[in-house]
mmCIF file of C-alpha atoms in Angstrom:
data_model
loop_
_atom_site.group_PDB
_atom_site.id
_atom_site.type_symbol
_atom_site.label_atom_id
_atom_site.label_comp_id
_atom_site.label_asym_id
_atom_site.label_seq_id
_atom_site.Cartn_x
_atom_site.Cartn_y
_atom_site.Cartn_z
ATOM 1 C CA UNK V 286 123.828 133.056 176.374
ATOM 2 C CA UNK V 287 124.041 136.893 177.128
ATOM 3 C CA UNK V 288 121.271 138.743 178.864
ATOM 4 C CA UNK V 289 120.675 141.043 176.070
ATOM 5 C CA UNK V 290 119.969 137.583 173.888
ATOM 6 C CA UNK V 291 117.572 135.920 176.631
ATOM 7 C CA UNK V 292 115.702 139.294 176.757
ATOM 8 C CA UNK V 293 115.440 139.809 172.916
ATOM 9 C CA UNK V 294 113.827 136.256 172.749
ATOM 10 C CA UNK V 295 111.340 136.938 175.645
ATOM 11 C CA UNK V 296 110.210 140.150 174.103
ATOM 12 C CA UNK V 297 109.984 137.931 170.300
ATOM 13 C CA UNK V 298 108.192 135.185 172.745
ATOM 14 C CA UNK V 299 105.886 138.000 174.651
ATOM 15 C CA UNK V 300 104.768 139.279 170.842
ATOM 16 C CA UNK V 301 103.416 136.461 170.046
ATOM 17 C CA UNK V 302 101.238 135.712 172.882
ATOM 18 C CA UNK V 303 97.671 133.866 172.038
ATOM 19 C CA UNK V 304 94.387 135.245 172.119
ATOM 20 C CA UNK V 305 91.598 133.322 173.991
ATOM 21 C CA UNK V 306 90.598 131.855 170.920
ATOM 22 C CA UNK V 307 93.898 130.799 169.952
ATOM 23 C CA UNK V 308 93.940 128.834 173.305
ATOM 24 C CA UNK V 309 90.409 127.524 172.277
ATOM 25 C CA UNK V 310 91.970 126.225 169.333
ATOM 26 C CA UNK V 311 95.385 124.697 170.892
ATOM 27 C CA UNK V 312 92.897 122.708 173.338
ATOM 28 C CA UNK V 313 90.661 121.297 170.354
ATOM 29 C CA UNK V 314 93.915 120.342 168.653
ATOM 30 C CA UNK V 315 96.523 119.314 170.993
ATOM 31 C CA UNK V 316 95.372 115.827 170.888
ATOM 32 C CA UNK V 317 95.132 115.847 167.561
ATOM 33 C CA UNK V 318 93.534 116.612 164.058
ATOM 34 C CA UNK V 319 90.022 114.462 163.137
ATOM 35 C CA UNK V 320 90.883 112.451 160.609
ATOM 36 C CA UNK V 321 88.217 113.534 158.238
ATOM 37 C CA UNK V 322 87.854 115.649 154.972
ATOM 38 C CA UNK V 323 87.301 118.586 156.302
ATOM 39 C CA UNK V 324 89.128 118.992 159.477
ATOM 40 C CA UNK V 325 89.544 122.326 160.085
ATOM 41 C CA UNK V 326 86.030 122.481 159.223
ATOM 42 C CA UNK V 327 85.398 120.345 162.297
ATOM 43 C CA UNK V 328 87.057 121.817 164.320
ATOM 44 C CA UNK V 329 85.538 125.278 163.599
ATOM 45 C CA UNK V 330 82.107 124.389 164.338
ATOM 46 C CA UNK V 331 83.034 122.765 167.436
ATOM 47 C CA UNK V 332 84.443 126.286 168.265
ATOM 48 C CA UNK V 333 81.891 128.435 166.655
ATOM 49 C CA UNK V 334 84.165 130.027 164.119
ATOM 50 C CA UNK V 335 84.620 129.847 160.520
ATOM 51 C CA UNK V 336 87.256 127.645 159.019
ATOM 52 C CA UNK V 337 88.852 130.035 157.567
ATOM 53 C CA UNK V 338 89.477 131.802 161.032
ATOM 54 C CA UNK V 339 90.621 128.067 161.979
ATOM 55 C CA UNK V 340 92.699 127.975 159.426
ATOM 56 C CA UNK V 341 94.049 131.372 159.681
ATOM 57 C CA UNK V 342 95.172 130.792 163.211
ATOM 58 C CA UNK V 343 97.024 127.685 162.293
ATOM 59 C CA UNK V 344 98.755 129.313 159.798
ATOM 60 C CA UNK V 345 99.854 132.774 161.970
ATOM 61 C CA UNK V 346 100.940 129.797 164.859
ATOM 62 C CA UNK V 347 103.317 128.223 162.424
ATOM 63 C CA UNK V 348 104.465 131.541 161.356
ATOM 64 C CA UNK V 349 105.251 132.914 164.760
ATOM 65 C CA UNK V 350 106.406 129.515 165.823
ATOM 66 C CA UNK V 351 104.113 128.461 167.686
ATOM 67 C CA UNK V 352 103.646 125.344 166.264
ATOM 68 C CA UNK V 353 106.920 123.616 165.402
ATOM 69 C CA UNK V 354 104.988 121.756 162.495
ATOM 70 C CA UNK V 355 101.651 119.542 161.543
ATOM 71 C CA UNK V 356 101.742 116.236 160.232
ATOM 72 C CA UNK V 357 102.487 112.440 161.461
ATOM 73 C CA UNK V 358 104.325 112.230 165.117
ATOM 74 C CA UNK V 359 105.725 108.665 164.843
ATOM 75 C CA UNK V 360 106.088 106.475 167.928
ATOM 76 C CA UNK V 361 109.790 105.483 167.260
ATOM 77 C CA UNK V 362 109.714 102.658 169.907
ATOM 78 C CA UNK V 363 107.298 101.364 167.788
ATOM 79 C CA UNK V 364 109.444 101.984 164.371
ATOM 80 C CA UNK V 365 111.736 99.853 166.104
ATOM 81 C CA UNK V 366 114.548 102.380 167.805
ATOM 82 C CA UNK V 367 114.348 100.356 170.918
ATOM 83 C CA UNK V 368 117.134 102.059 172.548
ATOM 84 C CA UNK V 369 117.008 106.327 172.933
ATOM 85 C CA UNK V 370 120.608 107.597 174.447
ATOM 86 C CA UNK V 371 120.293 110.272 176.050
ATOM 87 C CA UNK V 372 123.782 111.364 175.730
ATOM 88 C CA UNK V 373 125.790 113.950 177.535
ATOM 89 C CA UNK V 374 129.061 115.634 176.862
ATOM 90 C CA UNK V 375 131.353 118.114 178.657
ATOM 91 C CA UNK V 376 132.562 120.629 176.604
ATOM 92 C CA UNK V 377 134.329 124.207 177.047
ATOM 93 C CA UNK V 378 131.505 126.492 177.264
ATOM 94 C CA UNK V 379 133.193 128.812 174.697
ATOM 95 C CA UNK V 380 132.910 126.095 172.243
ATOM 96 C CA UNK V 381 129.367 125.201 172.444
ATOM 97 C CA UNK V 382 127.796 127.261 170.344
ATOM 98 C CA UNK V 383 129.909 126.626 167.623
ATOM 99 C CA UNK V 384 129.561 122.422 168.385
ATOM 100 C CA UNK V 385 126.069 122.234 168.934
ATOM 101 C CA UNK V 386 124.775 122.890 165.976
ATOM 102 C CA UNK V 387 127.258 120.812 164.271
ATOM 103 C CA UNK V 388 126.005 117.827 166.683
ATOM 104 C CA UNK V 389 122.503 118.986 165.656
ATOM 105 C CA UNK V 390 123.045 118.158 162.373
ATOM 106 C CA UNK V 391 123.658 114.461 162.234
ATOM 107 C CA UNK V 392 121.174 112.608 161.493
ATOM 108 C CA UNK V 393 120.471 110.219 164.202
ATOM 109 C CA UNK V 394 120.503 113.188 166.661
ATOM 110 C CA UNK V 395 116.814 114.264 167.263
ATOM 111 C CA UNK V 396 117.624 116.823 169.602
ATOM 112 C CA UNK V 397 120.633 119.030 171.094
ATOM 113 C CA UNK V 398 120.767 121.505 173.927
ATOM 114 C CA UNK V 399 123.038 123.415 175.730
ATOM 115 C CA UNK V 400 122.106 123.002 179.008
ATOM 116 C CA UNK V 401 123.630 124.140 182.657
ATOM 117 C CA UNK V 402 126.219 121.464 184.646
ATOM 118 C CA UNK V 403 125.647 121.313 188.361
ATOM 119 C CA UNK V 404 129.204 120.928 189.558
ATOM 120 C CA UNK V 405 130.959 118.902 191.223
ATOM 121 C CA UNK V 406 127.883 115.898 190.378
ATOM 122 C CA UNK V 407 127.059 117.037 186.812
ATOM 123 C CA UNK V 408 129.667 118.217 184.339
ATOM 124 C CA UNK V 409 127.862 117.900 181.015
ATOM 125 C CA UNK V 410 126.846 121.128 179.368
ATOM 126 C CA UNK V 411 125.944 119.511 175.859
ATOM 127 C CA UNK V 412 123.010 117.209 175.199
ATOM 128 C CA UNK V 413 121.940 115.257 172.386
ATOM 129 C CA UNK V 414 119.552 112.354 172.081
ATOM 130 C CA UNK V 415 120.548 109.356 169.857
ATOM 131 C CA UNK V 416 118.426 107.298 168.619
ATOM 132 C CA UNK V 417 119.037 103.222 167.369
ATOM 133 C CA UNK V 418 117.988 100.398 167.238
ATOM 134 C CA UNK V 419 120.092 98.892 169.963
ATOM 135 C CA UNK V 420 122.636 99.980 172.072
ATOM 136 C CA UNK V 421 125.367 98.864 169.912
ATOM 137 C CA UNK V 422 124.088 100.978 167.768
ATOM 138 C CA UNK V 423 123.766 104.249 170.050
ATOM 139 C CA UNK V 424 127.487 103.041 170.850
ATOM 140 C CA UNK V 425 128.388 103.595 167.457
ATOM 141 C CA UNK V 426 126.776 106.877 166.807
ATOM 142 C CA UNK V 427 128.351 108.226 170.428
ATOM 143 C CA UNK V 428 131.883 106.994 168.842
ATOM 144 C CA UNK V 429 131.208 109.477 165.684
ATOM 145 C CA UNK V 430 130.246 112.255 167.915
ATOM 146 C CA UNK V 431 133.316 112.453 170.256
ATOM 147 C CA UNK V 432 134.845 111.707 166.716
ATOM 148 C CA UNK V 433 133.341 115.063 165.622
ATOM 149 C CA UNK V 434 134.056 116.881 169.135
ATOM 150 C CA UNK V 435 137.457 116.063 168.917
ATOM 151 C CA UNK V 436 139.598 117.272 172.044
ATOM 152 C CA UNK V 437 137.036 119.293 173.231
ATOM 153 C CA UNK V 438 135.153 116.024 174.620
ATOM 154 C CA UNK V 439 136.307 116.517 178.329
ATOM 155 C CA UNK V 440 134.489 113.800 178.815
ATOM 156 C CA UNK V 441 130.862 111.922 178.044
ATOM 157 C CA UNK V 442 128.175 109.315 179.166
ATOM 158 C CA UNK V 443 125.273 108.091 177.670
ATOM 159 C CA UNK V 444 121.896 107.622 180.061
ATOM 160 C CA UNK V 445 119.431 104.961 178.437
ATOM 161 C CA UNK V 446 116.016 105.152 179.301
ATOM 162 C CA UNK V 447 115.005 102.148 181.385
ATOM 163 C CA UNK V 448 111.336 102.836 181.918
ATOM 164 C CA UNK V 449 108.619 105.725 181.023
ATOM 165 C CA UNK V 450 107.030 106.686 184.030
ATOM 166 C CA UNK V 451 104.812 108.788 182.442
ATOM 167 C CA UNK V 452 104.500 110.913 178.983
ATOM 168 C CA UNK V 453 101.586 113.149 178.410
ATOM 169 C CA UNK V 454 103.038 116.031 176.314
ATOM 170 C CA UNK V 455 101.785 119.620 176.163
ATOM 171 C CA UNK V 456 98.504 120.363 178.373
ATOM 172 C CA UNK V 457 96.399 123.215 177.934
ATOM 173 C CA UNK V 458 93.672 122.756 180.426
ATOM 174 C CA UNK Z 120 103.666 98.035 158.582
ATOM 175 C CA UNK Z 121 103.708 98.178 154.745
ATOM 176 C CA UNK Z 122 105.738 100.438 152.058
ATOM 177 C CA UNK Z 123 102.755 102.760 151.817
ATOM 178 C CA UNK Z 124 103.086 103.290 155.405
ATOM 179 C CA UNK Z 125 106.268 103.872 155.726
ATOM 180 C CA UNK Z 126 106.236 106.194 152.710
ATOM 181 C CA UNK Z 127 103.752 108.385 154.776
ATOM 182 C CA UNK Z 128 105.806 108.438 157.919
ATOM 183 C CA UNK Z 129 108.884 109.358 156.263
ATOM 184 C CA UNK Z 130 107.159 111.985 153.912
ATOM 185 C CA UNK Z 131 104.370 113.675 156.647
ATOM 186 C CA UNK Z 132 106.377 114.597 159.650
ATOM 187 C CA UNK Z 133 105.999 118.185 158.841
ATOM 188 C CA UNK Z 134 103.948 120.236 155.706
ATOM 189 C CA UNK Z 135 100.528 119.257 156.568
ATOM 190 C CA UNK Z 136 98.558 121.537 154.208
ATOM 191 C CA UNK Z 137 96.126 123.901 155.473
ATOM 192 C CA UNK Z 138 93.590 124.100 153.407
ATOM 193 C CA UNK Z 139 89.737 122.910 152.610
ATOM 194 C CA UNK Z 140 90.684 119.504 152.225
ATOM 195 C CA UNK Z 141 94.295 119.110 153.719
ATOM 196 C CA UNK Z 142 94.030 115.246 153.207
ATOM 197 C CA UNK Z 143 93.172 115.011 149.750
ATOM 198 C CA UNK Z 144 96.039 117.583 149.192
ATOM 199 C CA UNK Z 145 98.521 115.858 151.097
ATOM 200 C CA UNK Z 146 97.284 112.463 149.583
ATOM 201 C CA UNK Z 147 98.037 113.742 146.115
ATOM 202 C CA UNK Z 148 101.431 114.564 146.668
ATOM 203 C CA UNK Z 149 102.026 111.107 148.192
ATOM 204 C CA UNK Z 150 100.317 109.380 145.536
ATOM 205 C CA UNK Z 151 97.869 108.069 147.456
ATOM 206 C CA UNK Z 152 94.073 109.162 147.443
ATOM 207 C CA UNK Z 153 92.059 110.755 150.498
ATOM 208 C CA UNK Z 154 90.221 108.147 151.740
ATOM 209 C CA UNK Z 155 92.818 105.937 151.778
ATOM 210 C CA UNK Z 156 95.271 108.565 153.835
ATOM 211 C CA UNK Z 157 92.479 109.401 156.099
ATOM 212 C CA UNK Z 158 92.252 105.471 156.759
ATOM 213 C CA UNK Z 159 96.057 104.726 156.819
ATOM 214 C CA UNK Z 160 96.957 107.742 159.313
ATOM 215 C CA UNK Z 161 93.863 106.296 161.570
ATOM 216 C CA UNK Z 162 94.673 102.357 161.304
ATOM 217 C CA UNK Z 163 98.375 104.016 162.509
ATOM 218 C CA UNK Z 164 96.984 106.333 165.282
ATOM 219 C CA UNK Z 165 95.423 102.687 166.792
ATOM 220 C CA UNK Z 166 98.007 100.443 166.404
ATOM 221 C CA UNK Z 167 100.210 102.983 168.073
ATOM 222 C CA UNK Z 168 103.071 103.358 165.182
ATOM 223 C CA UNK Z 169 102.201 106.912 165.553
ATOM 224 C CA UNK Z 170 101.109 108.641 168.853
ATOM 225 C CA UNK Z 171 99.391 111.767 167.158
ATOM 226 C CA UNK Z 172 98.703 113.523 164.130
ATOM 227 C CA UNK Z 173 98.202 117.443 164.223
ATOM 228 C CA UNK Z 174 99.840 120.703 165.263
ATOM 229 C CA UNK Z 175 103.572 120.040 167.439
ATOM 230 C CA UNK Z 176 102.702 123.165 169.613
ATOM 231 C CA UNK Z 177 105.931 124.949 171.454
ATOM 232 C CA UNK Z 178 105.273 125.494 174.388
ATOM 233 C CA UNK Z 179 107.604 128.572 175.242
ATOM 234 C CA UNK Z 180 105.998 130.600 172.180
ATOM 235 C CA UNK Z 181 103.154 130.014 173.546
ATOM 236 C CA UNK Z 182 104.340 131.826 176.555
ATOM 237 C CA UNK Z 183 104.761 129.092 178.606
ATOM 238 C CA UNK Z 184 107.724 127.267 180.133
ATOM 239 C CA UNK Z 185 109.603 124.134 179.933
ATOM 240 C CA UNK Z 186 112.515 122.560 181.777
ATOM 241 C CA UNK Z 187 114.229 119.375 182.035
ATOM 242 C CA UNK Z 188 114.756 118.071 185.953
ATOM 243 C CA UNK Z 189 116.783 115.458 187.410
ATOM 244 C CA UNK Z 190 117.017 113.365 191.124
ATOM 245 C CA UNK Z 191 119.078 111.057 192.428
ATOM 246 C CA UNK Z 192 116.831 108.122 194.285
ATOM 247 C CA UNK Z 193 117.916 105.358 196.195
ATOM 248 C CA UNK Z 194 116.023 102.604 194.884
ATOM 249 C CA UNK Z 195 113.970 101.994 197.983
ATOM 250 C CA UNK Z 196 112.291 105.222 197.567
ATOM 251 C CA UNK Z 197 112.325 105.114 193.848
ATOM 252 C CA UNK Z 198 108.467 104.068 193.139
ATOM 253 C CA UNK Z 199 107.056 106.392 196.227
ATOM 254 C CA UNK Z 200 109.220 109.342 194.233
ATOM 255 C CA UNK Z 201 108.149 109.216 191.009
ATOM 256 C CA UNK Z 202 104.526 108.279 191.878
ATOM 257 C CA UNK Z 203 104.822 111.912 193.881
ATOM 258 C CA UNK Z 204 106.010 113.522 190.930
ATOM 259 C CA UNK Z 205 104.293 111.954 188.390
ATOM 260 C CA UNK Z 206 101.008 113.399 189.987
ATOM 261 C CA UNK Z 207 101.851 116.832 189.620
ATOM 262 C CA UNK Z 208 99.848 117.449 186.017
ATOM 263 C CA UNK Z 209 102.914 120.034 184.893
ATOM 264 C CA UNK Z 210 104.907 117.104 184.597
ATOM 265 C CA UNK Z 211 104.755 115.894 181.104
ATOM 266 C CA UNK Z 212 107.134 113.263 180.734
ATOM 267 C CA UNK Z 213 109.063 111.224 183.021
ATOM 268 C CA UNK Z 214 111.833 108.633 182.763
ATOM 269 C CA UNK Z 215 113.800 106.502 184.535
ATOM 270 C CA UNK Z 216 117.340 106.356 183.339
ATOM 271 C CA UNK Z 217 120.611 104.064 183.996
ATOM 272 C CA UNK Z 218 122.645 106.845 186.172
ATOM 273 C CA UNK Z 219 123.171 108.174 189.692
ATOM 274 C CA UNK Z 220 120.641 110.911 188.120
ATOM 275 C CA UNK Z 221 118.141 108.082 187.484
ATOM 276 C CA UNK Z 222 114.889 110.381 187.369
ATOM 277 C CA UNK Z 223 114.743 112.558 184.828
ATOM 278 C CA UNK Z 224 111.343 114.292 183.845
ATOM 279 C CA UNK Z 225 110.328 117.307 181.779
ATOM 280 C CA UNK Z 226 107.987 120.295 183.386
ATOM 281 C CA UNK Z 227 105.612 121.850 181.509
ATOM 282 C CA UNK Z 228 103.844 125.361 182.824
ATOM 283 C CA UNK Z 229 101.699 127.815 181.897
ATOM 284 C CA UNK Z 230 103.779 130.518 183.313
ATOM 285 C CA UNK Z 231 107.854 130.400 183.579
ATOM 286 C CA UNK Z 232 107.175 131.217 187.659
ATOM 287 C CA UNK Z 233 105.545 128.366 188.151
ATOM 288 C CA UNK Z 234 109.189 125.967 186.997
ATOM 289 C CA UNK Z 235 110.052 127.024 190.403
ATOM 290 C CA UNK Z 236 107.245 126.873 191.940
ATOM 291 C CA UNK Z 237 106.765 123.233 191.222
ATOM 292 C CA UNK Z 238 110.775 122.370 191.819
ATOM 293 C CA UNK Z 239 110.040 123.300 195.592
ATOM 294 C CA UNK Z 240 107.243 121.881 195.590
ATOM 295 C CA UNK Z 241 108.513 118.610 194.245
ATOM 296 C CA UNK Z 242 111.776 119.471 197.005
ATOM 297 C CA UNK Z 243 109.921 119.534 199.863
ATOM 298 C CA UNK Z 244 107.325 116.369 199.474
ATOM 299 C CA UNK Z 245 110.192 114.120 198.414
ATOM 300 C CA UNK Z 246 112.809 115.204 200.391
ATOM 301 C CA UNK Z 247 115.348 115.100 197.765
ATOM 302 C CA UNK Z 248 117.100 118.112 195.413
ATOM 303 C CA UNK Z 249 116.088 118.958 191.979
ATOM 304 C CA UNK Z 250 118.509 119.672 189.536
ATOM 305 C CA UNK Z 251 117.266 121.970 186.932
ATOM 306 C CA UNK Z 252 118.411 121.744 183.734
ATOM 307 C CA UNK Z 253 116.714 124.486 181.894
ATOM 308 C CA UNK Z 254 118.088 124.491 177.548
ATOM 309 C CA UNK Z 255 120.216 127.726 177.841
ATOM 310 C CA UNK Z 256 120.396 126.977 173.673
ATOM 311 C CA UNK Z 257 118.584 125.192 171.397
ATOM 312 C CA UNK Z 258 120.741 123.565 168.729
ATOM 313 C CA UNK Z 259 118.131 121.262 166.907
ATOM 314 C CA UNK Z 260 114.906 119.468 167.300
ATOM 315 C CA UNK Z 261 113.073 117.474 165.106
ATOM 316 C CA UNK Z 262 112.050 113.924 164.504
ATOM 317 C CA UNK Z 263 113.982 112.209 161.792
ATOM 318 C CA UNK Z 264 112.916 108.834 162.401
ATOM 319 C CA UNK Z 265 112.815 107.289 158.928
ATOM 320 C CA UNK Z 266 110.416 103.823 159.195
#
């Protein structure tokens, strides 16, 4: 990425900067919404606004991007995709913008980075987690990527998770 | 898990109204009535088939920062490691993966000077590198899981 792009995104990301209430408000719904009829309601009085300021500052959030989206975040090793590939492919750096995406859009792909290598131990540049519900089945879906890559796979591996040593997600304190 | 279930989890991963009465909106479109979203997304929050319903914040909008970090730790010293890092509260999630790199966890900050403040912190106590792996480029992320 050039420095003129990284700087145009941290001036976008300085622009949209939250307000102390807006902070209030990521704190009272990090965890979650309260599953009631009126939650924004809720959560208003809890934070001494009105709801329509509540839901107001929701709204400008998702706008700015600040929130990716609301609704149902599914536990998929509870869906039953038992094994999550993290896999990892070395590809000519000219290329990845154009392959990325392209990875990006399959659909058992739930997310895709470009990311640095550390050479000589790490020569993947391209990530993408894949999702099944065994590893036979990760095995498969790695086979259509390097498929899709083509010969500008310089190589691959796929890293399964063998424990969670710990998962929070986002804290505001 | 039943069909009406699943026909919420594949249909309210995103679109959430906002609104008076967001469940009773999003209920009607599903088919369903309010109560009986409001006590379906609840029975699921419990029994763990989802982990949360609400706002997906991003972090680096937000003007924070968020990296991806990886060791390589001989197994004797693999439980003493990760206990160190896992107590650091900017570490959000943490894994242990089949590699040479076989710890792999995510930091969270409030500020993007405090990634490497925390990486030499981390350094130092465990006695091992960090490799950061900052995204240069996001390509895609969302959950597609269908149930």
């Amino acid at each position: 990425m050039s420095t003129a792009t990284v700087l145009r995104e941290k001036q976008a990301d300085a622009a949209y900067a939250p307000d102390a209430t807006d902070r209030r408000l990521i704190v009272a719904t990090q965890e979650g919404l309260p599953r009631v009829s009126r939650p924004y309601h809720a959560i208003a009085e809890k934070l001494g606004i009105s709801a329509d300021e509540v839901i107001a500052r929701l709204q400008r959030m998702l706008n700015g991007g600040m929130i990716r989206r609301i609704g149902a975040v599914p536990n998929h090793y509870t869906l039953g995709y038992q094994a999550n590939g993290m896999s990892v492919w070395d590809v000519p750096e000219e290329r990845v913008r154009e392959l990325g995406p392209r990875i990006g859009e399959l659909d058992f792909v739930s997310h895709c980075y470009h990311r640095p290598r550390h050479l000589p131990d790490w020569p993947y540049n391209l990530f993408a987690m894949v999702h099944g519900r065994d590893r036979a089945e990760v095995e498969t879906k790695m086979a259509l990527i390097a498929e899709l890559l083509g010969e500008a796979d310089h190589g691959h591996t796929v890293l399964y998770s063998t424990r969670i040593l710990k998962k929070t997600g986002l804290r505001l304190a | 898990m039943d069909a009406t279930d699943r026909h919420i989890i594949n249909n309210l991963q995103g679109d959430f109204p906002l609104c008076e009465r967001p469940y009773a909106e999003a209920a009607a479109r599903l088919g369903l009535t309010e109560d009986e979203l409001i006590q379906r997304v609840e029975a699921m929050l419990e029994n763990r088939t989802l982990t949360r319903f609400g706002p997906m914040y991003h972090a680096e909008r937000l003007g924070g920062a968020l990296t991806l970090a990886a060791m390589k730790i001989p197994a004797q010293d693999f439980e003493r490691v990760a206990q160190i890092i896992n107590d650091f509260p900017e570490v959000a999630h943490n894994y242990a993966r089949e590699n040479a790199f076989n710890m792999w966890f995510v930091l969270a900050t409030e500020t993007p000077a405090r990634i490497g403040e925390v990486i030499g912190e981390i350094e130092k106590t465990t006695g091992y590198p960090v490799y950061n792996m900052p995204k240069l480029e996001e390509f895609f992320v969302g959950l597609r899981f269908e149930a």
